[in-house]
Structure formats: structure tokens, C-alpha cells
Tab-separated table of C-alpha atoms and ligand atoms in Angstrom:
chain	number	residue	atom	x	y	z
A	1	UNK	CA	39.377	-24.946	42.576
A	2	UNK	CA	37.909	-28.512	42.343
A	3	UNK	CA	36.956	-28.896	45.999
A	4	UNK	CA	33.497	-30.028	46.674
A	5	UNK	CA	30.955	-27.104	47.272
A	6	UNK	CA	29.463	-27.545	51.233
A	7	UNK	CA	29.323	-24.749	52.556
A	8	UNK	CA	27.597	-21.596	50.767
A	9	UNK	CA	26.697	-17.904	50.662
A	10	UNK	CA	23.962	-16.158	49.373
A	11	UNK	CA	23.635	-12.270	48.974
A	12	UNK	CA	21.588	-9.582	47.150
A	13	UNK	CA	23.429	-6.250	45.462
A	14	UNK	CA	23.035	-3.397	43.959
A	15	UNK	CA	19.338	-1.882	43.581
A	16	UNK	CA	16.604	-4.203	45.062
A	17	UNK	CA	14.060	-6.203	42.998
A	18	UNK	CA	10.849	-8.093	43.526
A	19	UNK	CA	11.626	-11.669	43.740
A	20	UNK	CA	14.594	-11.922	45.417
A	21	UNK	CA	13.145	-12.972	48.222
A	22	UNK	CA	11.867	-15.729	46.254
A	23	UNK	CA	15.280	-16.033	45.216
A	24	UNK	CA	16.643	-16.510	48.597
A	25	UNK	CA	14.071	-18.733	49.507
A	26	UNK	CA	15.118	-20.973	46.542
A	27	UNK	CA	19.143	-20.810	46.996
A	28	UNK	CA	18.891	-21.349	50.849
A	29	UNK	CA	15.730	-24.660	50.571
A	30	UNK	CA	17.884	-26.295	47.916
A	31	UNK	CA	21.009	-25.713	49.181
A	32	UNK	CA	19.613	-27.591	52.389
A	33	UNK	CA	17.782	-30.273	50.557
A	34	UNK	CA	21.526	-31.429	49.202
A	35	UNK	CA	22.948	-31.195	52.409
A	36	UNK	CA	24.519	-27.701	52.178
A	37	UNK	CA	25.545	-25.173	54.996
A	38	UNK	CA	23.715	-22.150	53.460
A	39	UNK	CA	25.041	-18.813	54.814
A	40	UNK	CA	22.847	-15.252	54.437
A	41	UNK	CA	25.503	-12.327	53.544
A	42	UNK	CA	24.052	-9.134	54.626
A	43	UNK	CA	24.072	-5.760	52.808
A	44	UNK	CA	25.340	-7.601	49.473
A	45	UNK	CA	29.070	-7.645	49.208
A	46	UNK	CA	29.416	-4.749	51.916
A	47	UNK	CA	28.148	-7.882	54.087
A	48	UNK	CA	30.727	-9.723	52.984
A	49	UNK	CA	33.647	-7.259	53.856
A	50	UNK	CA	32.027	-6.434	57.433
A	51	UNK	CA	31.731	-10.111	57.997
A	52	UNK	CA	28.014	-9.642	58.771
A	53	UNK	CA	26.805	-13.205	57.584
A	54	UNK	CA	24.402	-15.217	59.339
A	55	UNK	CA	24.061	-19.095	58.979
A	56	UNK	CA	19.783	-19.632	57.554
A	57	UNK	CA	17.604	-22.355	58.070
A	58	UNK	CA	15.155	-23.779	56.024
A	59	UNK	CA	12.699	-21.306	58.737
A	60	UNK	CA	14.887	-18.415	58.205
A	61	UNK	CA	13.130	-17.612	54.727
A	62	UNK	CA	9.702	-18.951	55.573
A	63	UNK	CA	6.542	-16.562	54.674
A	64	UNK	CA	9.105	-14.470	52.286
A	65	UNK	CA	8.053	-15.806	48.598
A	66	UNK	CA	5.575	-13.041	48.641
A	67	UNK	CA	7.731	-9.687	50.163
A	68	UNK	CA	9.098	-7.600	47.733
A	69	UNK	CA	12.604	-5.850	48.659
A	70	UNK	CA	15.309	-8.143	49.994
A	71	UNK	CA	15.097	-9.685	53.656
A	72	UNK	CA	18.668	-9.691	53.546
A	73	UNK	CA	19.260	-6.005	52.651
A	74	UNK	CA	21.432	-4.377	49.513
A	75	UNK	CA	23.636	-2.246	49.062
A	76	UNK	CA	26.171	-0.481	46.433
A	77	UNK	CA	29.318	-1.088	48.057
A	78	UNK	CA	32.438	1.201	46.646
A	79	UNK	CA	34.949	-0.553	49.255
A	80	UNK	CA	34.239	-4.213	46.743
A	81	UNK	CA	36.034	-2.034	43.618
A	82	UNK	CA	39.163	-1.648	45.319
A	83	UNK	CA	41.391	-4.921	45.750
A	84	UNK	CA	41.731	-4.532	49.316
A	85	UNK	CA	37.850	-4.275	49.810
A	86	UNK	CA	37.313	-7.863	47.663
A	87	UNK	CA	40.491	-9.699	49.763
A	88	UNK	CA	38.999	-8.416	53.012
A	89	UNK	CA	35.741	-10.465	51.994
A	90	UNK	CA	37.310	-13.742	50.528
A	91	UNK	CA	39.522	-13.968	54.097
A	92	UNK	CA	36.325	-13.466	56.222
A	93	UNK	CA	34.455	-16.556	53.692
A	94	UNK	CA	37.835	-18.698	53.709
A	95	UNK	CA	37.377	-18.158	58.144
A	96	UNK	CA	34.055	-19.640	57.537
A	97	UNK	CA	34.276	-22.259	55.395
A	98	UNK	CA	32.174	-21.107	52.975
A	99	UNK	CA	33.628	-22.195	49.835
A	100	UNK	CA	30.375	-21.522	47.040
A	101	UNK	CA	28.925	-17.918	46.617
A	102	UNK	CA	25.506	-17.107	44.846
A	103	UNK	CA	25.166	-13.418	43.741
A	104	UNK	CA	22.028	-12.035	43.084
A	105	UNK	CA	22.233	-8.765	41.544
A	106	UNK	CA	22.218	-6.925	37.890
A	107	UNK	CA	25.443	-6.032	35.976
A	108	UNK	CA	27.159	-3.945	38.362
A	109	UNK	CA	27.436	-6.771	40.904
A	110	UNK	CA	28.315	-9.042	38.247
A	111	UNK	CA	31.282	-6.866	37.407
A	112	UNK	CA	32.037	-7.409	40.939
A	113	UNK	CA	31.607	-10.963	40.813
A	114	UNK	CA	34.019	-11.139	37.291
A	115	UNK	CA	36.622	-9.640	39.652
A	116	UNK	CA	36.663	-11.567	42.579
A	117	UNK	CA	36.269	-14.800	40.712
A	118	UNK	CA	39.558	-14.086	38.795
A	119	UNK	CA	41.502	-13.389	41.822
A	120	UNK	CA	39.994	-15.796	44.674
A	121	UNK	CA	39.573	-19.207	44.422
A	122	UNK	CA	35.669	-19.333	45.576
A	123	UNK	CA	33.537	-20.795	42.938
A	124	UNK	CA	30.721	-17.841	42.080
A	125	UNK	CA	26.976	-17.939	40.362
A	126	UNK	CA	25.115	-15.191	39.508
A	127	UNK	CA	21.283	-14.591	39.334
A	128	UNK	CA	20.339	-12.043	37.688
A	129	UNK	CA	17.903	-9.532	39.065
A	130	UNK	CA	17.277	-6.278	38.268
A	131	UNK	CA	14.034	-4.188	37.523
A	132	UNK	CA	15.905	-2.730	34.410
A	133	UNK	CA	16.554	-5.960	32.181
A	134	UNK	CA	19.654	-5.064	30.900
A	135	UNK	CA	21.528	-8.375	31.182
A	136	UNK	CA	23.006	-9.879	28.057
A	137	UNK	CA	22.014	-13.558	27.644
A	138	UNK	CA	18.699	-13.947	29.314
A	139	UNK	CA	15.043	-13.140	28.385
A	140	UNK	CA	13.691	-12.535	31.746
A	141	UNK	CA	15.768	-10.399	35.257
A	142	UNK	CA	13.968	-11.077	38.349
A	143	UNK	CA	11.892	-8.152	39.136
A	144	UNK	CA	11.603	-6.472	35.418
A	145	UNK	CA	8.140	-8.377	35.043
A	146	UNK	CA	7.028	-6.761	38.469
A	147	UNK	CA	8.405	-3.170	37.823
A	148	UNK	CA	6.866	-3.103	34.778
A	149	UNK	CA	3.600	-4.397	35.753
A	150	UNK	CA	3.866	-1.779	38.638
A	151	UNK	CA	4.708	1.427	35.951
A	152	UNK	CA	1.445	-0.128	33.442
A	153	UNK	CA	-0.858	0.280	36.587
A	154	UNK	CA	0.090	3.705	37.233
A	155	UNK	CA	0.468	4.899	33.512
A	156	UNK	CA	-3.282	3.525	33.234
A	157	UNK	CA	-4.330	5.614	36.221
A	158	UNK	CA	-2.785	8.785	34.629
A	159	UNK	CA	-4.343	8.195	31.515
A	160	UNK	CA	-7.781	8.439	32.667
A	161	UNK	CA	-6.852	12.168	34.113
A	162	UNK	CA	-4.748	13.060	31.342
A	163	UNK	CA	-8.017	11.992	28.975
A	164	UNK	CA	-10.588	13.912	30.508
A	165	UNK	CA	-8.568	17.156	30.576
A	166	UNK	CA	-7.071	16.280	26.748
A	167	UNK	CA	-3.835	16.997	27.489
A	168	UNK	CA	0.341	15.933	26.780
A	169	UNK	CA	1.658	13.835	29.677
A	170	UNK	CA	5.325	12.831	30.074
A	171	UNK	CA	5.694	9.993	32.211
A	172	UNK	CA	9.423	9.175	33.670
A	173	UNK	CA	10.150	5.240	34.568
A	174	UNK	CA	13.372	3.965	35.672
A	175	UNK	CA	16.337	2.547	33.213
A	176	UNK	CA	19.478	4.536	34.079
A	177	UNK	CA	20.883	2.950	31.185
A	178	UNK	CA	18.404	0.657	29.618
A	179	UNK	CA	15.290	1.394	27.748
A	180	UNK	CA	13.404	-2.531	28.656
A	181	UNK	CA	10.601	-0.708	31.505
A	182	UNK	CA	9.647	2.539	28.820
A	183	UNK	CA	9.472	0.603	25.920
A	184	UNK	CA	7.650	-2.121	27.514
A	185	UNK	CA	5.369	-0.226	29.632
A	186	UNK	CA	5.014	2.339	26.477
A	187	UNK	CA	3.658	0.081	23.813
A	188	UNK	CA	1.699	-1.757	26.727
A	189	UNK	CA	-0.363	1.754	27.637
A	190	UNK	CA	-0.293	3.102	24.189
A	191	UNK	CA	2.028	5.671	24.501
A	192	UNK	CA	2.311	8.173	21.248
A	193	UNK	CA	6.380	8.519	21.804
A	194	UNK	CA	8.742	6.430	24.022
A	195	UNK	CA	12.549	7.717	24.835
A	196	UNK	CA	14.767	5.289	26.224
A	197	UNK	CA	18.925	5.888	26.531
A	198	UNK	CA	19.472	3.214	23.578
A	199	UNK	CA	18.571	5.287	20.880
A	200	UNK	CA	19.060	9.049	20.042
A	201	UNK	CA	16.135	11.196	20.763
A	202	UNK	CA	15.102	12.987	17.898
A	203	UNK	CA	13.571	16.478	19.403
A	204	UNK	CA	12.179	17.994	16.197
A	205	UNK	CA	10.719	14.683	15.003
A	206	UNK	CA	8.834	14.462	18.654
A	207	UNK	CA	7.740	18.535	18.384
A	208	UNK	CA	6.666	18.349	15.247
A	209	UNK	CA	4.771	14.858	15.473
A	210	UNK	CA	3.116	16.780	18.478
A	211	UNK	CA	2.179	19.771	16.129
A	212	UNK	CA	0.958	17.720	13.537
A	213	UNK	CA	-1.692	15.717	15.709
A	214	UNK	CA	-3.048	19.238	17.713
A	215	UNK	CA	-3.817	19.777	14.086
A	216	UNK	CA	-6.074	17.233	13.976
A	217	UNK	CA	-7.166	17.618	17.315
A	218	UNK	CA	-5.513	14.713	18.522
A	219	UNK	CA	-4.426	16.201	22.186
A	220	UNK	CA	-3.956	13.220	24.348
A	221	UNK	CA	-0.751	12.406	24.217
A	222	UNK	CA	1.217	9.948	26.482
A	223	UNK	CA	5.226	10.359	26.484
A	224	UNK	CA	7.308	7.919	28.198
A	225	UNK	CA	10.544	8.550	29.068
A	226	UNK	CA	13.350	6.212	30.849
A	227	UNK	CA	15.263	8.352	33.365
A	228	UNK	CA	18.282	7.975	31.076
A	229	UNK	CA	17.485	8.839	27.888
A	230	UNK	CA	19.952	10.813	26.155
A	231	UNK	CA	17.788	14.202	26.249
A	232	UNK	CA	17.615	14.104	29.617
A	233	UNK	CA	14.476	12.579	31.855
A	234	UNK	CA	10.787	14.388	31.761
A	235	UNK	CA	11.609	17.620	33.298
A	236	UNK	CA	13.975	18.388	31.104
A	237	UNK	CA	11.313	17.252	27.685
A	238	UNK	CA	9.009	19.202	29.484
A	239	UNK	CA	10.783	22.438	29.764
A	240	UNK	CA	11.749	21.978	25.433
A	241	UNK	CA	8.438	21.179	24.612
A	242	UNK	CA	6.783	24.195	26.604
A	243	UNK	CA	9.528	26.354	25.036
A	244	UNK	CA	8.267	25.112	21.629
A	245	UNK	CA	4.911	24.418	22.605
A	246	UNK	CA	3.355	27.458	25.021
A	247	UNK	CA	-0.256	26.705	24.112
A	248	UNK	CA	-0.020	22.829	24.856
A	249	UNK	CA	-1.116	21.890	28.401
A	250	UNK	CA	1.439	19.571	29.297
A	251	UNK	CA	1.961	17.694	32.376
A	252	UNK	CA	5.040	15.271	34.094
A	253	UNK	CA	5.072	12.430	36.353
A	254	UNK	CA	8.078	10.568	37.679
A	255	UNK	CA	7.480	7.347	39.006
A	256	UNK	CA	10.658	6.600	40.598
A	257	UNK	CA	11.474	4.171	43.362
A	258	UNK	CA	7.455	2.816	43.628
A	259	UNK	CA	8.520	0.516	40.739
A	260	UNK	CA	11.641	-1.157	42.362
A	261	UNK	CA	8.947	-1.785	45.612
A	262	UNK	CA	5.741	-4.310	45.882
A	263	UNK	CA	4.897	-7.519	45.881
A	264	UNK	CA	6.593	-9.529	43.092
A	265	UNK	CA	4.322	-10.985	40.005
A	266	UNK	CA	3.759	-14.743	39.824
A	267	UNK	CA	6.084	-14.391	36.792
A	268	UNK	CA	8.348	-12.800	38.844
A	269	UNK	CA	8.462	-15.425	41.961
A	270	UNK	CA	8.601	-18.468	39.092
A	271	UNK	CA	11.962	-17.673	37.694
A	272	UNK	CA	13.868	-16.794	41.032
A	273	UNK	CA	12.344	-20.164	42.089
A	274	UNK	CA	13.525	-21.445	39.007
A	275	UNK	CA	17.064	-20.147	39.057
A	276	UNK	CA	17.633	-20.039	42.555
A	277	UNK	CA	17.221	-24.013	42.284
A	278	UNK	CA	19.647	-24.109	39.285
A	279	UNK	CA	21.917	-22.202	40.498
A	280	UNK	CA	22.742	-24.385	43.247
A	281	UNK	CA	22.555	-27.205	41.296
A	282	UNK	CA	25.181	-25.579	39.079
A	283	UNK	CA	27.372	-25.166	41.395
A	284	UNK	CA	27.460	-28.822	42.639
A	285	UNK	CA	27.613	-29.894	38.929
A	286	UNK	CA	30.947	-28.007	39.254
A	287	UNK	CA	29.560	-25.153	36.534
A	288	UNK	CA	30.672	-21.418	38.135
A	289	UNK	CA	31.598	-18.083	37.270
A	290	UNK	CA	28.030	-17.986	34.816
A	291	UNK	CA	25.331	-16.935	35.484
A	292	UNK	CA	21.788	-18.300	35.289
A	293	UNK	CA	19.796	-17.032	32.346
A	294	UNK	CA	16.215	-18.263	30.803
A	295	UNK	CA	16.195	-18.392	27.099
A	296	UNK	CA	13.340	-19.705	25.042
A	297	UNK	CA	12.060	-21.109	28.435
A	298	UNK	CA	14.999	-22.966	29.072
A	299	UNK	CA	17.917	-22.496	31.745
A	300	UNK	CA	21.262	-21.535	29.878
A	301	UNK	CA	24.573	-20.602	32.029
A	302	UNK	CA	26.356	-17.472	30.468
A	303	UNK	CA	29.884	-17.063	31.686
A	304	UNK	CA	30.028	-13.783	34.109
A	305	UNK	CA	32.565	-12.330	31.990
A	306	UNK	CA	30.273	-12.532	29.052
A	307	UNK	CA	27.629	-10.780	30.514
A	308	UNK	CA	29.462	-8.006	31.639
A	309	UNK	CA	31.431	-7.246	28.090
A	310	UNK	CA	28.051	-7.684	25.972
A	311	UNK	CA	25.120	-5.523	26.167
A	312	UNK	CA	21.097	-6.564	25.786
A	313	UNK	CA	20.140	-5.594	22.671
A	314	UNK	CA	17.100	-3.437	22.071
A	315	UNK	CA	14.597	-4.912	19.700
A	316	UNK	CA	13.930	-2.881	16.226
A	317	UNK	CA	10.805	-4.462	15.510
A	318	UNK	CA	9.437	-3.029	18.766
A	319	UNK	CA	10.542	0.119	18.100
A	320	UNK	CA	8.851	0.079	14.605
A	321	UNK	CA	5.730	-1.045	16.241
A	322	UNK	CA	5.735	1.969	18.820
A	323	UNK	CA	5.661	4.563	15.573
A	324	UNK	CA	2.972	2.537	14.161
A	325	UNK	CA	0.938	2.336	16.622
A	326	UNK	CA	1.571	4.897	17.628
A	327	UNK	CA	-0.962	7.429	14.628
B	401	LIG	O1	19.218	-0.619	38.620
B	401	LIG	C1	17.906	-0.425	38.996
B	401	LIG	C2	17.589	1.031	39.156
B	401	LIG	O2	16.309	1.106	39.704
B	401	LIG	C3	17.711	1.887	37.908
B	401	LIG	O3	16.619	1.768	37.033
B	401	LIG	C4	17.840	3.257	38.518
B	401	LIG	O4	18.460	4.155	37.648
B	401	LIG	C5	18.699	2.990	39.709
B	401	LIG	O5	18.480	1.650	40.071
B	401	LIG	C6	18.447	3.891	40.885
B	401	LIG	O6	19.326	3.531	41.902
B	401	LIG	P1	19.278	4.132	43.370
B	401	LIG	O7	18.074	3.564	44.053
B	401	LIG	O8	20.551	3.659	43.992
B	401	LIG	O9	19.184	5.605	43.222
């Protein structure tokens, strides 16, 4: 590689997040600032493989800061695994000129990114955003701040119900495979027990935890459960529990997809402004194939590869806090 950086491409992949607009907004107003061609790819790296890429202007990505999903569309695109799908792409960015790539996305589209940066010669950045906050190397994913925020509001709301009836909800957030949205939202509204896919759920410890607080007449009791714990999500608790538990009145709510939507937090819009800056700056420094984390409050740039072989770590302390707090 070597070559200067001039012309660019900016895309958003894998499952949408609030802030990267913001993200966009940032990549595409600095890129301009230093003189940059900024291209929009469509559809994430599907975009890339259709050739579906328009040029933006500093206009194109006015009045956006604010918008949650992504003005430039995501998707999960299976043709990018497959060699053929990825050299399809780099031929249709080599046409253009476009010889810098900015990926905003979570680990899947980093994976992605590892790959096409070892075989193509196109200098790639990453951001990362995801609701779920499962990237190794940074303390903050564009859009966890929001979704979490977003699964608090509604856990309060359920609360009051679940209070004045005194009964056992089991509340379902997202986190396929990370635990960051239950545990946070969890300790945040109180919750008695929180599952997440990290750590075994113990069944009989939860049951008889349950049994030992109807005992003292303790029956409000809040449950939150990421979608991919290793039980299985609320539906599947709930059927146990009413197995073990016929007399309890016990209720479920899955939040899904409402979390992923809305209008991103301030938090949320700060550090895609943040990173969307540095990223571009990184790549005109010459620094690719990392990504742009915040650690401690202060830009680091993890290698791609790195990200994708290590995983976040879950913190223990938190976990301790959860069971006392928890009485
Ligand atoms: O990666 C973000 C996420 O929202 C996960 O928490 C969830 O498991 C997944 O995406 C759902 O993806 P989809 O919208 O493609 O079903």
C-alpha cells in the first residue's frame, strides 16, 4: 500500500445502531474538510459488491446527527464470506478510485474487514458500533449507550405494573452473544437475577432464590434475560419456572428490535463524532486495518485482527454486585 488516501468509502453493516448517522456525518465532514472524495456505500458491504455507492457532500448528511438507524442502509451480506463476493467489491472500489474504506459495524463486519484487508490492497478502519458491546479493546460501541438507555425506560415502565400486581417478571433484551445490555440495564432497574450467555445459568440456584424470598413475602421480582443466554431466552425460563413454580404469577416481556431503534443519546452521538473524526485522520496518518476504540477517555487503534480473535470480557465485580444487591 503506501499510496496517499483521496478518495474514500464509508458504509454501515451488520445490525443497525443509534449513532451511526452521527458517524457518517463525522467520516463524510472530515473527510471533506482534508480535501477527500468521500463516497456513501449502500447496504454495507452488499453495497459494495452491487456497486451501489453514491459520491456525498458535506449536504448529503445534513439534519442526520439526530436519526437513529442508518441513512445509508445495512445489511448482513453472505455473498462478502465467499472470496468471489469480497473481489467483486475491491474491482468495483479500484473502478472508482476509491482507495480508503471506513467500516462501521460490530464484530461480524470486522471479520469481514480482517479478510478483505489481507487479500486487497485498500487501506481499511473500523468503527465500532453495535448495540451489544461486545468489541474487545474499547469501553464504549456506538449505540450500546442508546439501547440500553432505551431497555432502562421500558424495564421502569414494567416495573410499576409488575409492582402493583406483586408479581415475577422476566424481561428479554438483546445480546445474541453478549451479556453488556442485561447486565447493564439489570443492575440499573434493580433486577433480583440477570442471565446473560457469558456465564452458565444456574436453574436451581434461580428457583430456589425465588422460593426463598415468596417465603418472606418478597414477590416482586424482576428477571432479565439476554436473548442468548445459555438456558435459552424468557419463554423458555418462563415455561421452567411455572413447571417448578405453579402458584407464582409470572409474567414475560421481550423487548426486541425497539432497542436497536430511536434517537441516539448525547453519549451516543459524542463518540461517533469522536471516532468518525479519528478515523479519518487515521487513515491519512497512514494507521489502517485497526479500529477506533475509546479507552479511559482516550482514542486507542486496535488492530482488526485483534479484535476479532479476543473477546470483551465480562466484569466479575458487576456480577458480584448484582447478587448483592440483589437481597
Ligand atoms: O448485533 C445486534 C443485535 O441486535 C443482537 O443483539 C441481536 O441478537 C441481533 O442483532 C439481531 O439481529 P437481526 O436484527 O438481524 O435479527
Amino acid at each position: 500500500m503506501g499510496n496517499k488516501v483521496t478518495k474514500i468509502g464509508v458504509l454501515t453493516s451488520g445490525g443497525d445502531a443509534p449513532g451511526m448517522n452521527a458517524a457518517v456525518r463525522a467520516v463524510v465532514r472530515t473527510g471533506i474538510y482534508h480535501g477527500l472524495d468521500v463516497y456513501g456505500i449502500l447496504r454495507g458491504y452488499q453495497g459494495m459488491i452491487d456497486d451501489d455507492i453514491i459520491k456525498m457532500e458535506t449536504r448529503s448528511v445534513a439534519n442526520i446527527i439526530q436519526r437513529g438507524g442508518t441513512i445509508l442502509k445495512t445489511a448482513r451480506c453472505k455473498e462478502f464470506y465467499e472470496y468471489e463476493g469480497r473481489k467483486k467489491a475491491y474491482e468495483n472500489l479500484k473502478d472508482r478510485g476509491i482507495n480508503g474504506l471506513v467500516i462501521i459495524g460490530g464484530d461480524g463486519s470486522f471479520r469481514g474487514a480482517v479478510k478483505f484487508s489481507e487479500e486487497f490492497d485498500i487501506p481499511c478502519i473500523g468503527l465500532a458500533g453495535t448495540i451489544d458491546k461486545d468489541i474487545y479493546g474499547t469501553d464504549f460501541t456506538i449505540g450500546f449507550d442508546t439501547a440500553v438507555n432505551t431497555a432502562v425506560e421500558a424495564i421502569d415502565k414494567v416495573r410499576d405494573t409488575m409492582d402493583a400486581h406483586d408479581r415475577i417478571f422476566i424481561i428479554e433484551v438483546m445480546g445474541r452473544d453478549a451479556g453488556y445490555i442485561a447486565l447493564h440495564s439489570g443492575i440499573a432497574t434493580g433486577a433480583e437475577n440477570i442471565l446473560i450467555p457469558e456465564r452458565k445459568t444456574d436453574i436451581n440456584d434461580i428457583i430456589s432464590s425465588l422460593q426463598e424470598k415468596e417465603r418472606r413475602k418478597k414477590l416482586v421480582n424482576l428477571i432479565v434475560v439476554a436473548e442468548g443466554d445459555d438456558f435459552g431466552g424468557a419463554n423458555e425460563l418462563h415455561k421452567i419456572l411455572k413447571e417448578k413454580m405453579p402458584q407464582a404469577e409470572i409474567r414475560v416481556c421481550i423487548l426486541g428490535h425497539i432497542q436497536r431503534g430511536g434517537s441516539p443519546s448525547c453519549l451516543d452521538r459524542l463518540i461517533a463524532s469522536r471516532m468518525g473524526y479519528h478515523a479519518v485522520e487515521s487513515l491519512l496518518e497512514g494507521r489502517y486495518n485497526v479500529f477506533v476504540g475509546i479507552m479511559n477517555n482516550k482514542m486507542h487503534y486496535i488492530p482488526l485482527e485483534n479484535a476479532v480473535k479476543n473477546k470483551a470480557k465480562i466484569s466479575e465485580e458487576w456480577l458480584k454486585i448484582v447478587k448483592i444487591l440483589a437481597s
